[in-house]
Short mmCIF file of C-alpha atoms in Angstrom, two decimals:
data_model
loop_
_atom_site.label_atom_id
_atom_site.label_comp_id
_atom_site.label_asym_id
_atom_site.label_seq_id
_atom_site.Cartn_x
_atom_site.Cartn_y
_atom_site.Cartn_z
CA UNK A 228 94.58 70.76 114.11
CA UNK A 229 96.39 73.81 115.31
CA UNK A 230 96.73 77.53 114.63
CA UNK A 231 96.73 79.50 111.41
CA UNK A 232 100.48 80.02 111.75
CA UNK A 233 103.07 77.68 113.30
CA UNK A 234 104.00 78.29 116.96
CA UNK A 235 107.35 79.94 117.73
CA UNK A 236 110.09 77.40 117.10
CA UNK A 237 113.82 77.39 116.57
CA UNK A 238 113.09 76.05 113.13
CA UNK A 239 109.72 75.82 111.39
CA UNK A 240 108.81 72.45 109.94
CA UNK A 241 107.25 72.92 106.48
CA UNK A 242 105.78 69.41 106.63
CA UNK A 243 103.41 70.52 109.40
CA UNK A 244 101.72 73.08 107.18
CA UNK A 245 98.74 71.24 105.69
CA UNK A 246 96.20 72.49 103.18
CA UNK A 247 92.91 71.04 101.93
CA UNK A 248 92.86 70.96 98.10
CA UNK A 249 89.80 73.21 98.00
CA UNK A 250 91.64 75.85 100.03
CA UNK A 251 94.27 76.53 97.38
CA UNK A 252 92.48 79.40 95.64
CA UNK A 253 91.40 81.16 98.82
CA UNK A 254 94.70 80.82 100.67
CA UNK A 255 96.42 83.43 98.56
CA UNK A 256 93.83 86.03 99.41
CA UNK A 257 93.75 85.03 103.05
CA UNK A 258 97.49 85.42 103.33
CA UNK A 259 97.37 88.80 101.65
CA UNK A 260 94.75 89.92 104.15
CA UNK A 261 96.77 88.58 107.07
CA UNK A 262 99.95 90.27 105.89
CA UNK A 263 98.05 93.52 105.38
CA UNK A 264 96.78 93.48 108.95
CA UNK A 265 100.14 92.41 110.33
CA UNK A 266 101.97 95.13 108.42
CA UNK A 267 99.52 97.68 109.78
CA UNK A 268 100.21 96.42 113.27
CA UNK A 269 103.99 96.18 112.90
CA UNK A 270 104.51 99.62 111.36
CA UNK A 271 102.29 101.51 113.77
CA UNK A 272 104.44 103.19 116.36
CA UNK A 273 103.34 105.34 119.26
CA UNK A 274 102.43 108.98 118.64
CA UNK A 275 105.82 110.10 119.86
CA UNK A 276 107.82 107.79 117.59
CA UNK A 277 105.61 107.51 114.51
CA UNK A 278 107.72 109.82 112.39
CA UNK A 279 111.00 109.55 114.22
CA UNK A 280 112.68 106.74 112.36
CA UNK A 281 110.97 105.76 109.11
CA UNK A 282 113.93 103.65 107.98
CA UNK A 283 113.94 101.56 111.15
CA UNK A 284 110.19 101.17 110.99
CA UNK A 285 110.36 99.88 107.42
CA UNK A 286 112.48 97.01 108.66
CA UNK A 287 110.14 96.11 111.52
CA UNK A 288 109.14 92.45 111.67
CA UNK A 289 105.71 91.53 110.43
CA UNK A 290 104.00 90.04 113.46
CA UNK A 291 100.73 88.12 113.62
CA UNK A 292 98.95 87.31 116.87
CA UNK A 293 97.35 83.85 116.89
CA UNK A 294 93.63 84.07 117.46
CA UNK A 295 93.36 81.88 120.56
CA UNK A 296 96.63 82.82 122.28
CA UNK A 297 98.78 85.86 122.90
CA UNK A 298 101.81 84.53 121.06
CA UNK A 299 103.24 86.18 117.98
CA UNK A 300 105.41 85.05 115.11
CA UNK A 301 107.44 86.82 112.44
CA UNK A 302 105.83 86.31 109.01
CA UNK A 303 109.11 86.73 107.18
CA UNK A 304 110.74 84.01 109.30
CA UNK A 305 107.96 81.54 108.54
CA UNK A 306 107.95 82.38 104.83
CA UNK A 307 111.67 81.75 104.65
CA UNK A 308 111.34 78.49 106.57
CA UNK A 309 108.76 77.05 104.21
CA UNK A 310 110.47 78.54 101.14
CA UNK A 311 107.25 80.14 100.00
CA UNK A 312 105.77 83.60 99.54
CA UNK A 313 102.44 82.28 100.82
CA UNK A 314 101.64 81.27 104.36
CA UNK A 315 99.26 78.32 104.41
CA UNK A 316 96.79 77.31 107.13
CA UNK A 317 98.42 74.74 109.38
CA UNK A 318 96.58 71.72 110.63
CA UNK A 319 93.19 70.30 109.85
CA UNK A 320 90.07 72.42 109.71
CA UNK A 321 87.91 69.51 108.50
CA UNK A 322 87.59 65.83 109.30
CA UNK A 323 89.26 64.59 106.11
CA UNK A 324 91.32 65.86 103.20
CA UNK A 325 89.94 63.12 101.01
CA UNK A 326 86.22 62.77 101.78
CA UNK A 327 83.26 64.93 102.75
CA UNK A 328 82.66 64.20 106.44
CA UNK A 329 80.62 66.41 108.75
CA UNK A 330 82.55 68.03 111.56
CA UNK A 331 81.25 66.64 114.88
CA UNK A 332 79.46 69.28 116.97
CA UNK A 333 77.28 69.53 120.04
CA UNK A 334 73.53 70.02 119.63
CA UNK A 335 72.17 73.55 120.06
CA UNK A 336 68.43 73.98 120.60
CA UNK A 337 66.63 76.85 118.83
CA UNK A 338 63.02 76.56 119.91
CA UNK A 339 61.98 73.10 118.69
CA UNK A 340 64.79 72.89 116.08
CA UNK A 341 68.03 71.04 116.74
CA UNK A 342 71.29 72.34 115.23
CA UNK A 343 74.41 70.19 114.99
CA UNK A 344 76.18 67.39 113.19
CA UNK A 345 73.72 64.77 114.46
CA UNK A 346 70.86 66.52 112.70
CA UNK A 347 70.02 67.65 109.13
CA UNK A 348 71.38 71.00 107.98
CA UNK A 349 68.80 73.66 108.85
CA UNK A 350 67.60 76.24 106.30
CA UNK A 351 66.78 79.80 107.29
CA UNK A 352 65.96 83.18 105.79
CA UNK A 353 65.38 86.77 106.91
CA UNK A 354 62.34 89.02 106.57
CA UNK A 355 62.44 92.25 104.58
CA UNK A 356 59.27 93.86 105.94
CA UNK A 357 59.24 96.65 108.54
CA UNK A 358 59.23 94.87 111.89
CA UNK A 359 56.88 97.51 113.27
CA UNK A 360 54.31 96.34 110.72
CA UNK A 361 53.09 93.29 112.60
CA UNK A 362 50.61 92.17 109.94
CA UNK A 363 53.16 92.30 107.13
CA UNK A 364 55.87 90.56 109.15
CA UNK A 365 53.55 87.77 110.29
CA UNK A 366 52.44 87.20 106.70
CA UNK A 367 56.05 87.12 105.47
CA UNK A 368 57.14 84.64 108.14
CA UNK A 369 54.23 82.36 107.23
CA UNK A 370 55.14 82.53 103.53
CA UNK A 371 58.75 81.67 104.31
CA UNK A 372 57.76 78.78 106.57
CA UNK A 373 55.42 77.42 103.92
CA UNK A 374 58.30 77.58 101.41
CA UNK A 375 60.51 75.46 103.68
CA UNK A 376 62.22 77.88 106.08
CA UNK A 377 62.96 76.13 109.38
CA UNK A 378 64.02 79.36 111.12
CA UNK A 379 63.33 83.01 110.27
CA UNK A 380 65.42 86.01 111.31
CA UNK A 381 63.83 89.40 111.97
CA UNK A 382 65.72 92.66 112.41
CA UNK A 383 65.06 94.40 115.73
CA UNK A 384 66.43 97.94 115.74
CA UNK A 385 64.84 99.40 118.87
CA UNK A 386 62.33 99.01 121.68
CA UNK A 387 59.38 99.72 119.37
CA UNK A 388 60.39 96.76 117.20
CA UNK A 389 61.01 94.64 120.33
CA UNK A 390 57.42 95.21 121.49
CA UNK A 391 56.18 94.33 118.00
CA UNK A 392 58.18 91.08 118.16
CA UNK A 393 56.17 89.87 121.14
CA UNK A 394 52.95 90.37 119.17
CA UNK A 395 54.44 88.74 116.06
CA UNK A 396 55.36 85.66 118.06
CA UNK A 397 51.94 85.52 119.73
CA UNK A 398 50.06 85.68 116.42
CA UNK A 399 52.22 83.06 114.75
CA UNK A 400 51.77 80.65 117.64
CA UNK A 401 48.02 81.27 117.61
CA UNK A 402 47.94 80.34 113.91
CA UNK A 403 49.92 77.15 114.51
CA UNK A 404 53.30 78.37 113.22
CA UNK A 405 56.04 77.21 115.60
CA UNK A 406 58.93 78.24 113.32
CA UNK A 407 61.70 79.56 115.61
CA UNK A 408 62.28 83.33 115.33
CA UNK A 409 65.73 84.92 115.50
CA UNK A 410 66.27 88.54 116.56
CA UNK A 411 68.96 90.37 114.58
CA UNK A 412 70.60 92.85 116.98
CA UNK A 413 73.05 95.66 116.28
CA UNK A 414 74.19 98.45 118.65
CA UNK A 415 71.41 97.70 121.16
CA UNK A 416 72.16 95.46 124.19
CA UNK A 417 68.96 96.59 125.98
CA UNK A 418 66.86 95.66 122.96
CA UNK A 419 68.47 92.20 122.94
CA UNK A 420 67.46 91.71 126.58
CA UNK A 421 63.88 92.67 125.81
CA UNK A 422 63.44 90.42 122.79
CA UNK A 423 65.08 87.48 124.59
CA UNK A 424 61.81 87.24 126.50
CA UNK A 425 59.87 86.11 123.42
CA UNK A 426 62.18 84.99 120.60
CA UNK A 427 64.04 81.67 120.31
CA UNK A 428 67.46 82.93 119.33
CA UNK A 429 69.47 86.17 119.46
CA UNK A 430 72.02 87.05 116.81
CA UNK A 431 74.64 89.53 118.02
CA UNK A 432 77.45 91.14 116.03
CA UNK A 433 80.68 91.33 118.09
CA UNK A 434 81.77 94.27 115.97
CA UNK A 435 79.07 96.62 117.22
CA UNK A 436 77.18 95.01 120.11
CA UNK A 437 79.07 96.54 123.03
CA UNK A 438 80.47 99.89 121.92
CA UNK A 439 77.31 101.22 120.23
CA UNK A 440 79.37 103.37 117.87
CA UNK A 441 78.10 103.63 114.32
CA UNK A 442 81.18 105.24 112.79
CA UNK A 443 84.59 103.96 111.82
CA UNK A 444 87.45 105.22 113.95
CA UNK A 445 91.21 104.85 113.74
CA UNK A 446 92.17 103.83 117.27
CA UNK A 447 95.75 103.37 118.43
CA UNK A 448 96.43 101.41 121.60
CA UNK A 449 99.82 102.18 123.11
CA UNK A 450 99.94 99.02 125.24
CA UNK A 451 98.33 95.59 125.51
CA UNK A 452 96.87 96.71 128.82
CA UNK A 453 94.92 99.47 127.06
CA UNK A 454 93.70 97.02 124.43
CA UNK A 455 92.61 94.41 126.96
CA UNK A 456 90.99 96.98 129.27
CA UNK A 457 88.03 97.24 126.90
CA UNK A 458 87.35 93.53 127.39
CA UNK A 459 86.06 94.37 130.87
CA UNK A 460 83.60 96.83 129.34
CA UNK A 461 82.49 94.25 126.76
CA UNK A 462 81.91 91.66 129.49
CA UNK A 463 79.92 94.13 131.59
CA UNK A 464 77.58 94.90 128.68
CA UNK A 465 77.31 91.34 127.30
CA UNK A 466 76.96 89.30 130.50
CA UNK A 467 73.31 90.27 131.25
CA UNK A 468 72.26 88.92 127.83
CA UNK A 469 74.19 85.69 128.39
CA UNK A 470 72.48 85.14 131.74
CA UNK A 471 69.06 86.00 130.29
CA UNK A 472 69.48 83.54 127.40
CA UNK A 473 70.70 80.85 129.76
CA UNK A 474 67.74 81.41 132.07
CA UNK A 475 65.14 81.40 129.27
CA UNK A 476 66.68 78.61 127.20
CA UNK A 477 67.26 81.02 124.31
CA UNK A 478 69.98 80.24 121.77
CA UNK A 479 72.53 82.74 120.44
CA UNK A 480 74.56 83.24 117.30
CA UNK A 481 77.85 85.07 117.66
CA UNK A 482 77.97 86.35 114.11
CA UNK A 483 81.03 88.25 112.94
CA UNK A 484 80.81 90.33 109.76
CA UNK A 485 83.95 91.07 107.78
CA UNK A 486 82.63 94.53 106.92
CA UNK A 487 81.78 95.60 110.47
CA UNK A 488 84.69 94.66 112.70
CA UNK A 489 85.12 96.99 115.64
CA UNK A 490 87.71 99.74 115.59
CA UNK A 491 89.40 97.95 118.46
CA UNK A 492 89.77 94.71 116.48
CA UNK A 493 90.88 96.54 113.34
CA UNK A 494 93.61 98.30 115.30
CA UNK A 495 95.32 95.00 116.06
CA UNK A 496 94.33 92.55 113.33
CA UNK A 497 93.18 94.67 110.40
CA UNK A 498 90.23 93.42 108.34
CA UNK A 499 91.52 89.85 108.36
CA UNK A 500 90.10 86.39 109.06
CA UNK A 501 92.24 86.42 112.20
CA UNK A 502 90.39 89.50 113.44
CA UNK A 503 87.02 87.97 112.62
CA UNK A 504 87.77 84.83 114.63
CA UNK A 505 89.27 86.60 117.62
CA UNK A 506 86.36 89.06 117.72
CA UNK A 507 83.91 86.14 118.03
CA UNK A 508 86.08 84.27 120.53
CA UNK A 509 86.12 87.22 122.91
CA UNK A 510 82.35 86.95 123.23
CA UNK A 511 82.41 83.13 123.29
CA UNK A 512 84.80 83.14 126.25
CA UNK A 513 82.31 85.23 128.20
CA UNK A 514 79.56 82.72 127.38
CA UNK A 515 81.74 79.84 128.51
CA UNK A 516 82.72 81.68 131.67
CA UNK A 517 79.04 81.62 132.68
CA UNK A 518 78.61 77.98 131.58
CA UNK A 519 76.37 78.99 128.68
CA UNK A 520 76.95 76.80 125.62
CA UNK A 521 73.72 77.06 123.63
CA UNK A 522 75.33 79.19 120.92
CA UNK A 523 76.75 78.91 117.41
CA UNK A 524 79.25 80.90 115.31
CA UNK A 525 79.21 82.56 111.91
CA UNK A 526 81.96 84.31 109.91
CA UNK A 527 80.18 86.10 107.08
CA UNK A 528 81.66 88.26 104.33
CA UNK A 529 80.50 89.54 100.96
CA UNK A 530 83.63 88.08 99.36
CA UNK A 531 83.30 84.26 99.19
CA UNK A 532 87.07 83.78 99.40
CA UNK A 533 87.32 85.79 102.62
CA UNK A 534 84.25 84.02 103.98
CA UNK A 535 85.64 80.55 103.24
CA UNK A 536 89.03 81.31 104.77
CA UNK A 537 87.47 82.83 107.90
CA UNK A 538 85.33 79.73 108.49
CA UNK A 539 88.24 77.40 107.90
CA UNK A 540 90.39 79.35 110.32
CA UNK A 541 87.54 79.32 112.85
CA UNK A 542 87.20 75.55 112.52
CA UNK A 543 90.95 75.06 112.88
CA UNK A 544 91.01 77.19 116.02
CA UNK A 545 88.07 75.27 117.51
CA UNK A 546 89.78 71.95 116.79
CA UNK A 547 92.81 73.27 118.68
CA UNK A 548 90.70 74.37 121.65
CA UNK A 549 88.48 71.31 121.70
CA UNK A 550 85.36 73.38 121.04
CA UNK A 551 82.44 71.80 119.19
CA UNK A 552 79.97 74.62 118.54
CA UNK A 553 77.88 74.44 115.33
CA UNK A 554 78.31 76.85 112.42
CA UNK A 555 75.87 79.00 110.46
CA UNK A 556 77.02 79.59 106.85
CA UNK A 557 76.21 82.49 104.57
CA UNK A 558 77.64 85.02 102.12
CA UNK A 559 76.42 88.54 102.87
CA UNK A 560 75.07 90.81 100.15
CA UNK A 561 75.21 88.01 97.58
CA UNK A 562 72.92 89.90 95.20
CA UNK A 563 70.08 88.60 93.06
CA UNK A 564 69.42 86.25 90.17
CA UNK A 565 72.13 83.92 88.95
CA UNK A 566 74.92 86.10 90.32
CA UNK A 567 73.61 85.94 93.87
CA UNK A 568 73.02 82.21 93.69
CA UNK A 569 76.45 81.48 92.24
CA UNK A 570 78.19 83.66 94.80
CA UNK A 571 76.47 81.88 97.67
CA UNK A 572 77.08 78.46 96.10
CA UNK A 573 80.82 79.12 95.84
CA UNK A 574 81.18 80.01 99.50
CA UNK A 575 78.57 77.78 101.13
CA UNK A 576 79.15 74.86 98.77
CA UNK A 577 82.90 74.71 99.37
CA UNK A 578 82.40 74.65 103.14
CA UNK A 579 79.65 72.03 103.01
CA UNK A 580 82.04 69.76 101.11
CA UNK A 581 84.54 70.39 103.91
CA UNK A 582 81.90 69.02 106.27
CA UNK A 583 81.43 72.43 107.86
CA UNK A 584 78.04 74.03 108.39
CA UNK A 585 74.96 73.10 110.39
CA UNK A 586 72.57 75.84 109.27
CA UNK A 587 72.68 77.93 106.08
CA UNK A 588 71.10 80.97 104.46
CA UNK A 589 71.37 82.00 100.81
CA UNK A 590 71.19 85.78 101.13
CA UNK A 591 69.50 87.31 98.08
CA UNK A 592 68.15 90.78 97.34
CA UNK A 593 64.83 89.21 96.42
CA UNK A 594 61.67 88.25 98.27
CA UNK A 595 62.72 86.25 101.33
CA UNK A 596 60.77 83.10 100.47
CA UNK A 597 62.64 82.84 97.15
CA UNK A 598 65.82 82.07 99.07
CA UNK A 599 64.45 78.67 99.99
CA UNK A 600 64.85 76.99 96.61
CA UNK A 601 68.64 77.53 96.25
CA UNK A 602 69.04 77.02 99.99
CA UNK A 603 67.32 73.64 99.79
CA UNK A 604 69.41 72.56 96.81
CA UNK A 605 72.64 73.44 98.62
CA UNK A 606 71.44 71.70 101.77
CA UNK A 607 70.56 68.54 99.86
CA UNK A 608 73.86 68.48 97.99
CA UNK A 609 75.83 69.00 101.19
CA UNK A 610 73.92 66.31 103.08
CA UNK A 611 74.26 63.86 100.19
CA UNK A 612 78.00 64.51 99.87
CA UNK A 613 78.59 63.78 103.55
CA UNK A 614 76.20 60.80 103.63
CA UNK A 615 77.97 59.20 100.66
CA UNK A 616 81.41 60.39 101.81
CA UNK A 617 82.18 61.55 98.31
CA UNK A 618 85.80 62.15 97.49
CA UNK A 619 88.79 60.00 96.69
CA UNK A 620 90.52 57.13 98.41
CA UNK A 621 93.35 58.17 100.67
CA UNK A 622 96.64 58.12 98.84
CA UNK A 623 100.28 59.00 99.28
CA UNK A 624 101.30 61.84 96.99
CA UNK A 625 104.07 60.65 94.69
CA UNK A 626 104.69 63.87 92.80
CA UNK A 627 103.69 67.39 93.77
CA UNK A 628 102.61 68.10 97.33
CA UNK A 629 99.02 69.39 97.17
CA UNK A 630 99.42 70.97 100.62
CA UNK A 631 101.87 73.61 99.43
CA UNK A 632 102.50 75.91 96.50
CA UNK A 633 105.53 75.66 94.26
CA UNK A 634 106.77 75.98 90.71
CA UNK A 635 106.68 72.89 88.50
CA UNK A 636 110.11 71.30 88.25
CA UNK A 637 111.52 69.24 85.40
CA UNK A 638 114.88 68.50 83.90
CA UNK A 639 115.38 70.04 80.47
CA UNK A 640 118.42 69.44 78.28
CA UNK A 641 121.58 71.36 79.08
CA UNK A 642 123.31 73.40 76.40
CA UNK A 643 126.31 71.57 75.01
CA UNK A 644 129.08 72.92 72.90
CA UNK A 645 128.43 72.18 69.26
CA UNK A 646 124.63 71.79 69.61
CA UNK A 647 122.77 72.97 66.52
CA UNK A 648 119.90 74.35 68.61
CA UNK A 649 120.21 76.87 71.45
CA UNK A 650 118.12 75.35 74.26
CA UNK A 651 118.92 78.07 76.76
CA UNK A 652 115.87 80.07 75.70
CA UNK A 653 113.33 77.25 75.97
CA UNK A 654 110.03 78.49 77.40
CA UNK A 655 109.85 78.11 81.18
CA UNK A 656 112.96 76.01 81.66
CA UNK A 657 111.71 74.87 85.08
CA UNK A 658 108.29 73.92 83.69
CA UNK A 659 106.76 70.63 82.69
CA UNK A 660 103.77 71.37 80.42
CA UNK A 661 104.31 69.90 76.96
CA UNK A 662 102.16 70.59 73.91
CA UNK A 663 101.95 67.97 71.18
CA UNK A 664 102.32 69.59 67.75
CA UNK A 665 101.07 68.07 64.51
CA UNK A 666 102.12 69.15 60.99
CA UNK A 667 98.61 70.53 60.45
CA UNK A 668 99.10 72.99 63.29
CA UNK A 669 102.06 74.53 61.45
CA UNK A 670 99.91 75.59 58.52
CA UNK A 671 98.96 78.89 60.17
CA UNK A 672 101.55 80.79 62.15
CA UNK A 673 99.06 82.83 64.19
CA UNK A 674 96.91 79.79 64.99
CA UNK A 675 100.02 77.83 65.99
CA UNK A 676 101.12 80.50 68.46
CA UNK A 677 97.64 80.65 69.94
CA UNK A 678 97.62 76.86 70.36
CA UNK A 679 100.81 77.18 72.40
CA UNK A 680 99.12 79.68 74.69
CA UNK A 681 101.16 82.71 73.68
CA UNK A 682 99.83 86.21 73.21
CA UNK A 683 100.42 87.96 69.90
CA UNK A 684 101.63 91.53 69.82
CA UNK A 685 102.51 93.11 66.47
CA UNK A 686 102.65 89.62 65.02
CA UNK A 687 105.19 88.41 67.56
CA UNK A 688 104.43 85.77 70.22
CA UNK A 689 104.78 86.78 73.86
CA UNK A 690 105.10 84.22 76.63
CA UNK A 691 102.99 84.31 79.80
CA UNK A 692 101.81 81.95 82.52
CA UNK A 693 99.52 80.09 80.11
CA UNK A 694 102.23 79.39 77.55
CA UNK A 695 103.39 75.81 76.96
CA UNK A 696 106.80 74.98 78.40
CA UNK A 697 107.91 72.79 75.51
CA UNK A 698 106.59 71.13 72.37
CA UNK A 699 106.60 67.54 71.14
CA UNK A 700 106.67 66.55 67.44
CA UNK A 701 106.52 62.95 66.26
CA UNK A 702 108.18 64.02 63.03
CA UNK A 703 110.02 67.17 62.12
CA UNK A 704 108.59 68.66 58.92
CA UNK A 705 110.91 69.45 56.06
CA UNK A 706 112.18 73.02 56.16
CA UNK A 707 111.49 75.32 53.23
CA UNK A 708 112.60 78.80 52.32
CA UNK A 709 108.99 80.01 52.55
CA UNK A 710 108.31 78.83 56.13
#
């Protein structure tokens, strides 16, 4: 398992780019996002040169910085090397391409709940009541716990809510509810320190924890030194919380959101999976510096494709670094009803079959306890898949390579002098999809064209990606003047 892009080499080896079958759909989007961020980075000049040479800038290389190192690579060079317009994740991000196997992780303690690959996947939800309303929040937590929630997250906006949290915890414990409570923190390092005295876990967002700015800004860093200088400020603000959590035995989730990356991260990576991972790793390195390891990661997005690719990139990077921290899975703003459940199932379900994920939440715009039913179903399906190692036997691919994209290739007849039929205009000459045609299908011209996958315009068939490449007839019907 290695980086998202190959390391700088004199020649890139396409065989080293490996892709899980379930990643095929999401890879296209992930690459588009990565190219978008890289193009933004490559075409940004300094203030003094931004408009000086537009032509030269248009030919600037598209550079991507690997998430766990400072090295860069030219996208166009890699694309040419692998003979593809898409750049695919390199290396493993799961234990097996063929079977559902849980990714091995360390155990993280959240109160009395254990998170990690040696334990069942943990279900959690989040309250919707006003945290300042102690009675309502306590009642909601109890209802969620009774419905099956093993952890409950509560938003903590300020010191008033932090004081309420202490009372919420006290009342729940008095009533025999030991369900671990998670504080959701944004923009407020001092609030995080306060609530770490009573809650079991702190969730911080790397995109807004340290800078405290609640507006989007377009920041341009002239040098790497300027960009890295802010890391010292982040460490100064974040370290007290790390030490407090370590002292109190409180867990932490470093939870990146695709929609709230910091202006600093956006300036270098754009809104890409690469930026999401690097944003989380900056905070994780500070934790590791202080020998604090009781934390987990999350890479949430409202788009399931972005979410899946971010988690897979995160897993790949951790394999490369030898890190074994657990993962929390979730799709943000999934919605309600069937739409919300399907959206979460697409993202969470795909990753659970990869063997990724140690705690999950199905985020719905409904009453919090209603999240438990779909959450439990996903948990059970994921646990069953890994327990039974569902999948296929390992095999050697004899035809197409499932780890890369490419056009279907087949050998169609060449045009010879004297041939009665002109084969040079056969549909998709490099294709291999053949439709079997029976005499009955020829009875209706419109129906026949539809069966071949063509689109009709003014009675004429138009070819597209769904059109058959060739047809097969066991017998050629007799020609008539009418048809």
